[in-house]
Amino acid sequence: NAGVTQTPKFRVLKTGQSMTLLCAQDMNHEYMYWYRQDPGMGLRLIHYSVGEGTTAKGEVPDGYNVSRLKKQNFLLGLESAAPSQTSVYFCASRGSGEAGELFFGEGSRLTVL
Amino acid sequence: GENVEQHPSTLSVQEGDSAVIKCTYSDSASNYFPWYKQELGKGPQLIIDIRSNVGEKKDQRIAVTLNKTAKHFSLHITETQPEDSAVYFCAATLRYSSASKIIFGSGTRLSIRP
């Protein structure tokens, strides 16, 4: 059982380049989340989705876009990468209904030069 | 806006001693308070959680207490062991209509000294 899988695990970009991070979950979860983790700042919510075809902004959405075309996948896009987006990105998912456990992927380390 | 504050940012305790990490939250509608442990190079994993209708919950060596009036909750780890060394995050839900956003504290790096 794979759980939550993130690809790629590592990526180096130049300023202005674009890329997409893919999150896939095999638990039939309704809710999916993208967080970024920076030293001393914990996990900050970028965007989230409460179901296929829906997305919503989190705490730090600027510079990112997301899509949830299929229930099992949640894509995070950077249209024009900036050095401030250098971070470790985590995807998480959970079932619908009352708040409960988030299942996290292993993270994607992104460096923007 | 709504946030979760966590203290201390680093904590070092002797093996066998207890460790306490504290968090405060601002959204009075928050009703779910999980704690996550993150080991090096991995994603966070849930270790214990508590809901607003409960004041305390215990699972072997770890316990969580909640004070809704003061809007703070704490993680207690007793008889600490080397494998408890990790980064710990508290979190709280924010309720907007039918969705639940989960906001995290800034993390505590716990080190267990042999």
PDB file of C-alpha atoms in Angstrom:
ATOM      1  CA  ASN A   1       0.000   0.000   0.000  1.00  0.00           C
ATOM      2  CA  ALA A   2       1.785   3.136  -1.257  1.00  0.00           C
ATOM      3  CA  GLY A   3      -0.252   5.766   0.690  1.00  0.00           C
ATOM      4  CA  VAL A   4       0.773   9.232  -0.506  1.00  0.00           C
ATOM      5  CA  THR A   5       3.421   9.453  -3.216  1.00  0.00           C
ATOM      6  CA  GLN A   6       5.116  12.655  -4.324  1.00  0.00           C
ATOM      7  CA  THR A   7       7.139  13.143  -7.500  1.00  0.00           C
ATOM      8  CA  PRO A   8       9.767  14.322  -8.035  1.00  0.00           C
ATOM      9  CA  LYS A   9      11.621  14.021  -4.729  1.00  0.00           C
ATOM     10  CA  PHE A  10      14.307  16.544  -5.698  1.00  0.00           C
ATOM     11  CA  ARG A  11      14.420  19.289  -8.293  1.00  0.00           C
ATOM     12  CA  VAL A  12      16.642  22.261  -9.060  1.00  0.00           C
ATOM     13  CA  LEU A  13      15.176  25.114 -11.087  1.00  0.00           C
ATOM     14  CA  LYS A  14      16.425  28.401 -12.405  1.00  0.00           C
ATOM     15  CA  THR A  15      14.519  31.580 -11.607  1.00  0.00           C
ATOM     16  CA  GLY A  16      11.610  31.974 -14.007  1.00  0.00           C
ATOM     17  CA  GLN A  17      11.284  28.302 -14.916  1.00  0.00           C
ATOM     18  CA  SER A  18       8.061  26.429 -14.374  1.00  0.00           C
ATOM     19  CA  MET A  19       7.381  23.020 -12.934  1.00  0.00           C
ATOM     20  CA  THR A  20       4.678  20.788 -11.515  1.00  0.00           C
ATOM     21  CA  LEU A  21       4.777  18.621  -8.397  1.00  0.00           C
ATOM     22  CA  LEU A  22       2.536  15.589  -8.476  1.00  0.00           C
ATOM     23  CA  CYS A  23       0.840  14.058  -5.448  1.00  0.00           C
ATOM     24  CA  ALA A  24      -0.953  10.742  -5.751  1.00  0.00           C
ATOM     25  CA  GLN A  25      -2.882   8.907  -3.029  1.00  0.00           C
ATOM     26  CA  ASP A  26      -4.389   5.448  -3.159  1.00  0.00           C
ATOM     27  CA  MET A  27      -6.615   5.683  -0.060  1.00  0.00           C
ATOM     28  CA  ASN A  28      -9.681   7.153  -1.823  1.00  0.00           C
ATOM     29  CA  HIS A  29      -9.364  10.288   0.311  1.00  0.00           C
ATOM     30  CA  GLU A  30     -11.524  13.311  -0.418  1.00  0.00           C
ATOM     31  CA  TYR A  31      -9.296  15.989   1.099  1.00  0.00           C
ATOM     32  CA  MET A  32      -5.801  16.789  -0.166  1.00  0.00           C
ATOM     33  CA  TYR A  33      -3.352  19.469   0.924  1.00  0.00           C
ATOM     34  CA  TRP A  34      -0.082  21.056  -0.165  1.00  0.00           C
ATOM     35  CA  TYR A  35       2.231  22.445   2.534  1.00  0.00           C
ATOM     36  CA  ARG A  36       5.661  23.993   2.380  1.00  0.00           C
ATOM     37  CA  GLN A  37       8.201  23.544   5.163  1.00  0.00           C
ATOM     38  CA  ASP A  38      10.839  26.150   5.872  1.00  0.00           C
ATOM     39  CA  PRO A  39      13.303  26.278   8.805  1.00  0.00           C
ATOM     40  CA  GLY A  40      11.726  27.859  11.876  1.00  0.00           C
ATOM     41  CA  MET A  41       8.362  28.300  10.165  1.00  0.00           C
ATOM     42  CA  GLY A  42       6.857  24.881  10.416  1.00  0.00           C
ATOM     43  CA  LEU A  43       4.373  23.688   7.824  1.00  0.00           C
ATOM     44  CA  ARG A  44       2.418  26.376   5.994  1.00  0.00           C
ATOM     45  CA  LEU A  45      -0.665  25.551   3.954  1.00  0.00           C
ATOM     46  CA  ILE A  46      -0.428  26.584   0.296  1.00  0.00           C
ATOM     47  CA  HIS A  47      -3.651  25.207  -1.239  1.00  0.00           C
ATOM     48  CA  TYR A  48      -6.068  22.437  -0.456  1.00  0.00           C
ATOM     49  CA  SER A  49      -8.915  20.533  -2.074  1.00  0.00           C
ATOM     50  CA  VAL A  50     -12.053  19.044  -0.570  1.00  0.00           C
ATOM     51  CA  GLY A  51     -12.881  16.910  -3.586  1.00  0.00           C
ATOM     52  CA  GLU A  52     -12.326  16.250  -7.266  1.00  0.00           C
ATOM     53  CA  GLY A  53     -12.611  19.448  -9.280  1.00  0.00           C
ATOM     54  CA  THR A  54     -12.369  21.777  -6.255  1.00  0.00           C
ATOM     55  CA  THR A  55      -9.465  23.809  -4.874  1.00  0.00           C
ATOM     56  CA  ALA A  56      -9.068  26.535  -2.259  1.00  0.00           C
ATOM     57  CA  LYS A  57      -6.351  28.871  -1.031  1.00  0.00           C
ATOM     58  CA  GLY A  58      -4.402  28.309   2.150  1.00  0.00           C
ATOM     59  CA  GLU A  59      -2.101  30.625   4.114  1.00  0.00           C
ATOM     60  CA  VAL A  60       0.549  31.211   1.428  1.00  0.00           C
ATOM     61  CA  PRO A  61      -1.023  30.670  -2.035  1.00  0.00           C
ATOM     62  CA  ASP A  62       0.765  33.393  -4.024  1.00  0.00           C
ATOM     63  CA  GLY A  63       2.980  32.104  -6.831  1.00  0.00           C
ATOM     64  CA  TYR A  64       1.354  28.653  -6.869  1.00  0.00           C
ATOM     65  CA  ASN A  65      -1.523  27.056  -8.713  1.00  0.00           C
ATOM     66  CA  VAL A  66      -3.176  23.701  -8.145  1.00  0.00           C
ATOM     67  CA  SER A  67      -5.493  21.321  -9.916  1.00  0.00           C
ATOM     68  CA  ARG A  68      -7.524  18.285  -8.826  1.00  0.00           C
ATOM     69  CA  LEU A  69      -8.796  16.774 -12.069  1.00  0.00           C
ATOM     70  CA  LYS A  70      -8.802  13.265 -10.621  1.00  0.00           C
ATOM     71  CA  LYS A  71      -9.687  12.351  -7.056  1.00  0.00           C
ATOM     72  CA  GLN A  72      -6.416  10.546  -6.461  1.00  0.00           C
ATOM     73  CA  ASN A  73      -4.137  13.307  -7.788  1.00  0.00           C
ATOM     74  CA  PHE A  74      -3.373  16.823  -6.587  1.00  0.00           C
ATOM     75  CA  LEU A  75      -0.927  18.873  -8.684  1.00  0.00           C
ATOM     76  CA  LEU A  76       1.025  21.881  -7.465  1.00  0.00           C
ATOM     77  CA  GLY A  77       2.361  24.199 -10.155  1.00  0.00           C
ATOM     78  CA  LEU A  78       4.925  26.982 -10.119  1.00  0.00           C
ATOM     79  CA  GLU A  79       4.499  29.119 -13.233  1.00  0.00           C
ATOM     80  CA  SER A  80       7.594  31.294 -12.741  1.00  0.00           C
ATOM     81  CA  ALA A  81       9.823  30.007  -9.968  1.00  0.00           C
ATOM     82  CA  ALA A  82      11.486  32.442  -7.551  1.00  0.00           C
ATOM     83  CA  PRO A  83      14.295  31.822  -5.015  1.00  0.00           C
ATOM     84  CA  SER A  84      11.748  32.450  -2.222  1.00  0.00           C
ATOM     85  CA  GLN A  85      10.041  29.230  -3.322  1.00  0.00           C
ATOM     86  CA  THR A  86      13.074  27.157  -2.354  1.00  0.00           C
ATOM     87  CA  SER A  87      11.567  24.815   0.207  1.00  0.00           C
ATOM     88  CA  VAL A  88      10.491  21.285   1.018  1.00  0.00           C
ATOM     89  CA  TYR A  89       6.954  20.614  -0.178  1.00  0.00           C
ATOM     90  CA  PHE A  90       4.667  18.087   1.471  1.00  0.00           C
ATOM     91  CA  CYS A  91       1.428  16.706   0.189  1.00  0.00           C
ATOM     92  CA  ALA A  92      -1.116  15.228   2.589  1.00  0.00           C
ATOM     93  CA  SER A  93      -4.532  13.630   2.358  1.00  0.00           C
ATOM     94  CA  ARG A  94      -7.374  12.579   4.641  1.00  0.00           C
ATOM     95  CA  GLY A  95     -10.868  11.222   4.457  1.00  0.00           C
ATOM     96  CA  SER A  96     -13.954  13.439   4.455  1.00  0.00           C
ATOM     97  CA  GLY A  97     -16.118  14.275   7.434  1.00  0.00           C
ATOM     98  CA  GLU A  98     -14.886  15.182  10.883  1.00  0.00           C
ATOM     99  CA  ALA A  99     -11.269  16.348  11.026  1.00  0.00           C
ATOM    100  CA  GLY A 100      -8.835  13.480  11.413  1.00  0.00           C
ATOM    101  CA  GLU A 101      -5.391  12.158  10.627  1.00  0.00           C
ATOM    102  CA  LEU A 102      -3.434  13.623   7.757  1.00  0.00           C
ATOM    103  CA  PHE A 103      -1.311  11.159   5.790  1.00  0.00           C
ATOM    104  CA  PHE A 104       1.813  12.807   4.422  1.00  0.00           C
ATOM    105  CA  GLY A 105       4.076  12.023   1.530  1.00  0.00           C
ATOM    106  CA  GLU A 106       7.842  11.970   2.004  1.00  0.00           C
ATOM    107  CA  GLY A 107       8.354  15.461   0.619  1.00  0.00           C
ATOM    108  CA  SER A 108       9.786  17.121  -2.471  1.00  0.00           C
ATOM    109  CA  ARG A 109      12.866  19.290  -2.061  1.00  0.00           C
ATOM    110  CA  LEU A 110      12.860  22.180  -4.505  1.00  0.00           C
ATOM    111  CA  THR A 111      15.789  24.566  -5.005  1.00  0.00           C
ATOM    112  CA  VAL A 112      15.397  27.690  -7.117  1.00  0.00           C
ATOM    113  CA  LEU A 113      18.660  29.319  -8.176  1.00  0.00           C
TER     114      LEU A 113
ATOM    115  CA  GLY B   1      -5.336  35.817  10.961  1.00  0.00           C
ATOM    116  CA  GLU B   2      -5.688  32.537  12.754  1.00  0.00           C
ATOM    117  CA  ASN B   3      -2.451  30.930  13.885  1.00  0.00           C
ATOM    118  CA  VAL B   4      -0.899  28.340  16.147  1.00  0.00           C
ATOM    119  CA  GLU B   5       2.093  29.240  18.289  1.00  0.00           C
ATOM    120  CA  GLN B   6       4.441  26.551  19.563  1.00  0.00           C
ATOM    121  CA  HIS B   7       7.158  26.646  22.257  1.00  0.00           C
ATOM    122  CA  PRO B   8       9.980  25.910  22.704  1.00  0.00           C
ATOM    123  CA  SER B   9      11.595  25.742  19.270  1.00  0.00           C
ATOM    124  CA  THR B  10      14.326  23.428  20.606  1.00  0.00           C
ATOM    125  CA  LEU B  11      14.338  21.169  23.637  1.00  0.00           C
ATOM    126  CA  SER B  12      17.080  18.927  24.997  1.00  0.00           C
ATOM    127  CA  VAL B  13      16.338  16.467  27.810  1.00  0.00           C
ATOM    128  CA  GLN B  14      18.214  13.656  29.503  1.00  0.00           C
ATOM    129  CA  GLU B  15      17.130  10.177  28.532  1.00  0.00           C
ATOM    130  CA  GLY B  16      14.505   9.006  30.980  1.00  0.00           C
ATOM    131  CA  ASP B  17      13.317  12.514  31.839  1.00  0.00           C
ATOM    132  CA  SER B  18      10.044  14.085  30.666  1.00  0.00           C
ATOM    133  CA  ALA B  19       9.553  16.555  27.830  1.00  0.00           C
ATOM    134  CA  VAL B  20       6.737  19.091  27.500  1.00  0.00           C
ATOM    135  CA  ILE B  21       5.844  21.085  24.393  1.00  0.00           C
ATOM    136  CA  LYS B  22       3.182  23.797  24.497  1.00  0.00           C
ATOM    137  CA  CYS B  23       0.934  25.354  21.856  1.00  0.00           C
ATOM    138  CA  THR B  24      -1.638  28.119  21.800  1.00  0.00           C
ATOM    139  CA  TYR B  25      -4.253  28.737  19.125  1.00  0.00           C
ATOM    140  CA  SER B  26      -6.296  31.769  18.179  1.00  0.00           C
ATOM    141  CA  ASP B  27      -9.451  30.387  16.510  1.00  0.00           C
ATOM    142  CA  SER B  28     -12.018  29.732  19.239  1.00  0.00           C
ATOM    143  CA  ALA B  29     -13.924  27.480  16.811  1.00  0.00           C
ATOM    144  CA  SER B  30     -10.996  25.034  16.570  1.00  0.00           C
ATOM    145  CA  ASN B  31     -12.096  21.599  17.740  1.00  0.00           C
ATOM    146  CA  TYR B  32      -9.375  19.156  16.728  1.00  0.00           C
ATOM    147  CA  PHE B  33      -5.761  19.259  17.932  1.00  0.00           C
ATOM    148  CA  PRO B  34      -3.302  16.696  16.548  1.00  0.00           C
ATOM    149  CA  TRP B  35       0.394  16.258  17.237  1.00  0.00           C
ATOM    150  CA  TYR B  36       2.788  15.052  14.551  1.00  0.00           C
ATOM    151  CA  LYS B  37       6.308  13.659  14.766  1.00  0.00           C
ATOM    152  CA  GLN B  38       8.732  14.167  11.898  1.00  0.00           C
ATOM    153  CA  GLU B  39      11.885  12.107  11.632  1.00  0.00           C
ATOM    154  CA  LEU B  40      14.770  13.193   9.458  1.00  0.00           C
ATOM    155  CA  GLY B  41      14.005  12.986   5.753  1.00  0.00           C
ATOM    156  CA  LYS B  42      10.422  11.851   6.256  1.00  0.00           C
ATOM    157  CA  GLY B  43       6.964  13.318   6.265  1.00  0.00           C
ATOM    158  CA  PRO B  44       5.187  14.055   9.566  1.00  0.00           C
ATOM    159  CA  GLN B  45       3.241  11.230  11.212  1.00  0.00           C
ATOM    160  CA  LEU B  46       0.373  11.532  13.657  1.00  0.00           C
ATOM    161  CA  ILE B  47       1.281  10.418  17.173  1.00  0.00           C
ATOM    162  CA  ILE B  48      -1.737  11.560  19.199  1.00  0.00           C
ATOM    163  CA  ASP B  49      -4.733  13.846  18.824  1.00  0.00           C
ATOM    164  CA  ILE B  50      -7.452  15.315  21.012  1.00  0.00           C
ATOM    165  CA  ARG B  51     -10.880  16.771  20.329  1.00  0.00           C
ATOM    166  CA  SER B  52     -12.429  19.724  22.093  1.00  0.00           C
ATOM    167  CA  ASN B  53     -14.849  17.642  24.154  1.00  0.00           C
ATOM    168  CA  VAL B  54     -11.937  15.950  25.950  1.00  0.00           C
ATOM    169  CA  GLY B  55      -9.473  17.524  28.404  1.00  0.00           C
ATOM    170  CA  GLU B  56      -6.753  14.901  28.381  1.00  0.00           C
ATOM    171  CA  LYS B  57      -5.745  11.848  26.382  1.00  0.00           C
ATOM    172  CA  LYS B  58      -2.964   9.367  27.006  1.00  0.00           C
ATOM    173  CA  ASP B  59      -1.283   6.709  24.892  1.00  0.00           C
ATOM    174  CA  GLN B  60       1.507   4.843  26.695  1.00  0.00           C
ATOM    175  CA  ARG B  61       4.324   7.379  27.254  1.00  0.00           C
ATOM    176  CA  ILE B  62       2.674  10.294  25.489  1.00  0.00           C
ATOM    177  CA  ALA B  63      -0.227  12.439  26.633  1.00  0.00           C
ATOM    178  CA  VAL B  64      -1.948  15.567  25.443  1.00  0.00           C
ATOM    179  CA  THR B  65      -3.865  18.079  27.562  1.00  0.00           C
ATOM    180  CA  LEU B  66      -6.283  20.726  26.312  1.00  0.00           C
ATOM    181  CA  ASN B  67      -7.476  23.898  27.996  1.00  0.00           C
ATOM    182  CA  LYS B  68     -10.190  25.368  25.768  1.00  0.00           C
ATOM    183  CA  THR B  69     -10.768  28.399  27.972  1.00  0.00           C
ATOM    184  CA  ALA B  70      -7.138  29.452  27.708  1.00  0.00           C
ATOM    185  CA  LYS B  71      -6.842  28.129  24.141  1.00  0.00           C
ATOM    186  CA  HIS B  72      -3.744  26.096  24.755  1.00  0.00           C
ATOM    187  CA  PHE B  73      -2.748  22.447  24.560  1.00  0.00           C
ATOM    188  CA  SER B  74       0.396  20.545  25.473  1.00  0.00           C
ATOM    189  CA  LEU B  75       2.258  17.362  24.585  1.00  0.00           C
ATOM    190  CA  HIS B  76       3.867  15.398  27.401  1.00  0.00           C
ATOM    191  CA  ILE B  77       6.399  12.638  26.774  1.00  0.00           C
ATOM    192  CA  THR B  78       7.499  10.650  29.824  1.00  0.00           C
ATOM    193  CA  GLU B  79      10.495   8.327  30.227  1.00  0.00           C
ATOM    194  CA  THR B  80      12.070   9.706  27.060  1.00  0.00           C
ATOM    195  CA  GLN B  81      14.096   7.387  24.848  1.00  0.00           C
ATOM    196  CA  PRO B  82      16.633   8.051  22.051  1.00  0.00           C
ATOM    197  CA  GLU B  83      14.001   7.245  19.405  1.00  0.00           C
ATOM    198  CA  ASP B  84      11.925  10.183  20.671  1.00  0.00           C
ATOM    199  CA  SER B  85      14.478  12.548  19.093  1.00  0.00           C
ATOM    200  CA  ALA B  86      12.624  14.261  16.231  1.00  0.00           C
ATOM    201  CA  VAL B  87      10.747  17.425  15.286  1.00  0.00           C
ATOM    202  CA  TYR B  88       7.267  17.670  16.791  1.00  0.00           C
ATOM    203  CA  PHE B  89       4.438  19.783  15.385  1.00  0.00           C
ATOM    204  CA  CYS B  90       1.179  20.754  16.994  1.00  0.00           C
ATOM    205  CA  ALA B  91      -1.784  21.699  14.823  1.00  0.00           C
ATOM    206  CA  ALA B  92      -5.351  22.936  15.062  1.00  0.00           C
ATOM    207  CA  THR B  93      -8.308  22.924  12.718  1.00  0.00           C
ATOM    208  CA  LEU B  94      -9.900  26.056  11.326  1.00  0.00           C
ATOM    209  CA  ARG B  95     -13.522  25.689  10.325  1.00  0.00           C
ATOM    210  CA  TYR B  96     -14.949  27.387   7.249  1.00  0.00           C
ATOM    211  CA  SER B  97     -18.354  26.062   6.207  1.00  0.00           C
ATOM    212  CA  SER B  98     -17.861  22.397   5.377  1.00  0.00           C
ATOM    213  CA  ALA B  99     -14.101  22.440   4.951  1.00  0.00           C
ATOM    214  CA  SER B 100     -11.450  22.038   7.595  1.00  0.00           C
ATOM    215  CA  LYS B 101      -8.079  23.666   7.205  1.00  0.00           C
ATOM    216  CA  ILE B 102      -5.368  22.367   9.488  1.00  0.00           C
ATOM    217  CA  ILE B 103      -2.784  24.913  10.600  1.00  0.00           C
ATOM    218  CA  PHE B 104       0.537  23.848  12.100  1.00  0.00           C
ATOM    219  CA  GLY B 105       2.805  25.359  14.724  1.00  0.00           C
ATOM    220  CA  SER B 106       6.416  26.149  13.880  1.00  0.00           C
ATOM    221  CA  GLY B 107       7.789  22.908  15.340  1.00  0.00           C
ATOM    222  CA  THR B 108       9.974  21.806  18.270  1.00  0.00           C
ATOM    223  CA  ARG B 109      13.237  19.971  17.716  1.00  0.00           C
ATOM    224  CA  LEU B 110      13.520  17.503  20.597  1.00  0.00           C
ATOM    225  CA  SER B 111      16.916  15.978  21.371  1.00  0.00           C
ATOM    226  CA  ILE B 112      17.350  13.175  23.901  1.00  0.00           C
ATOM    227  CA  ARG B 113      20.773  13.137  25.585  1.00  0.00           C
ATOM    228  CA  PRO B 114      22.115   9.662  26.455  1.00  0.00           C
TER     229      PRO B 114
END
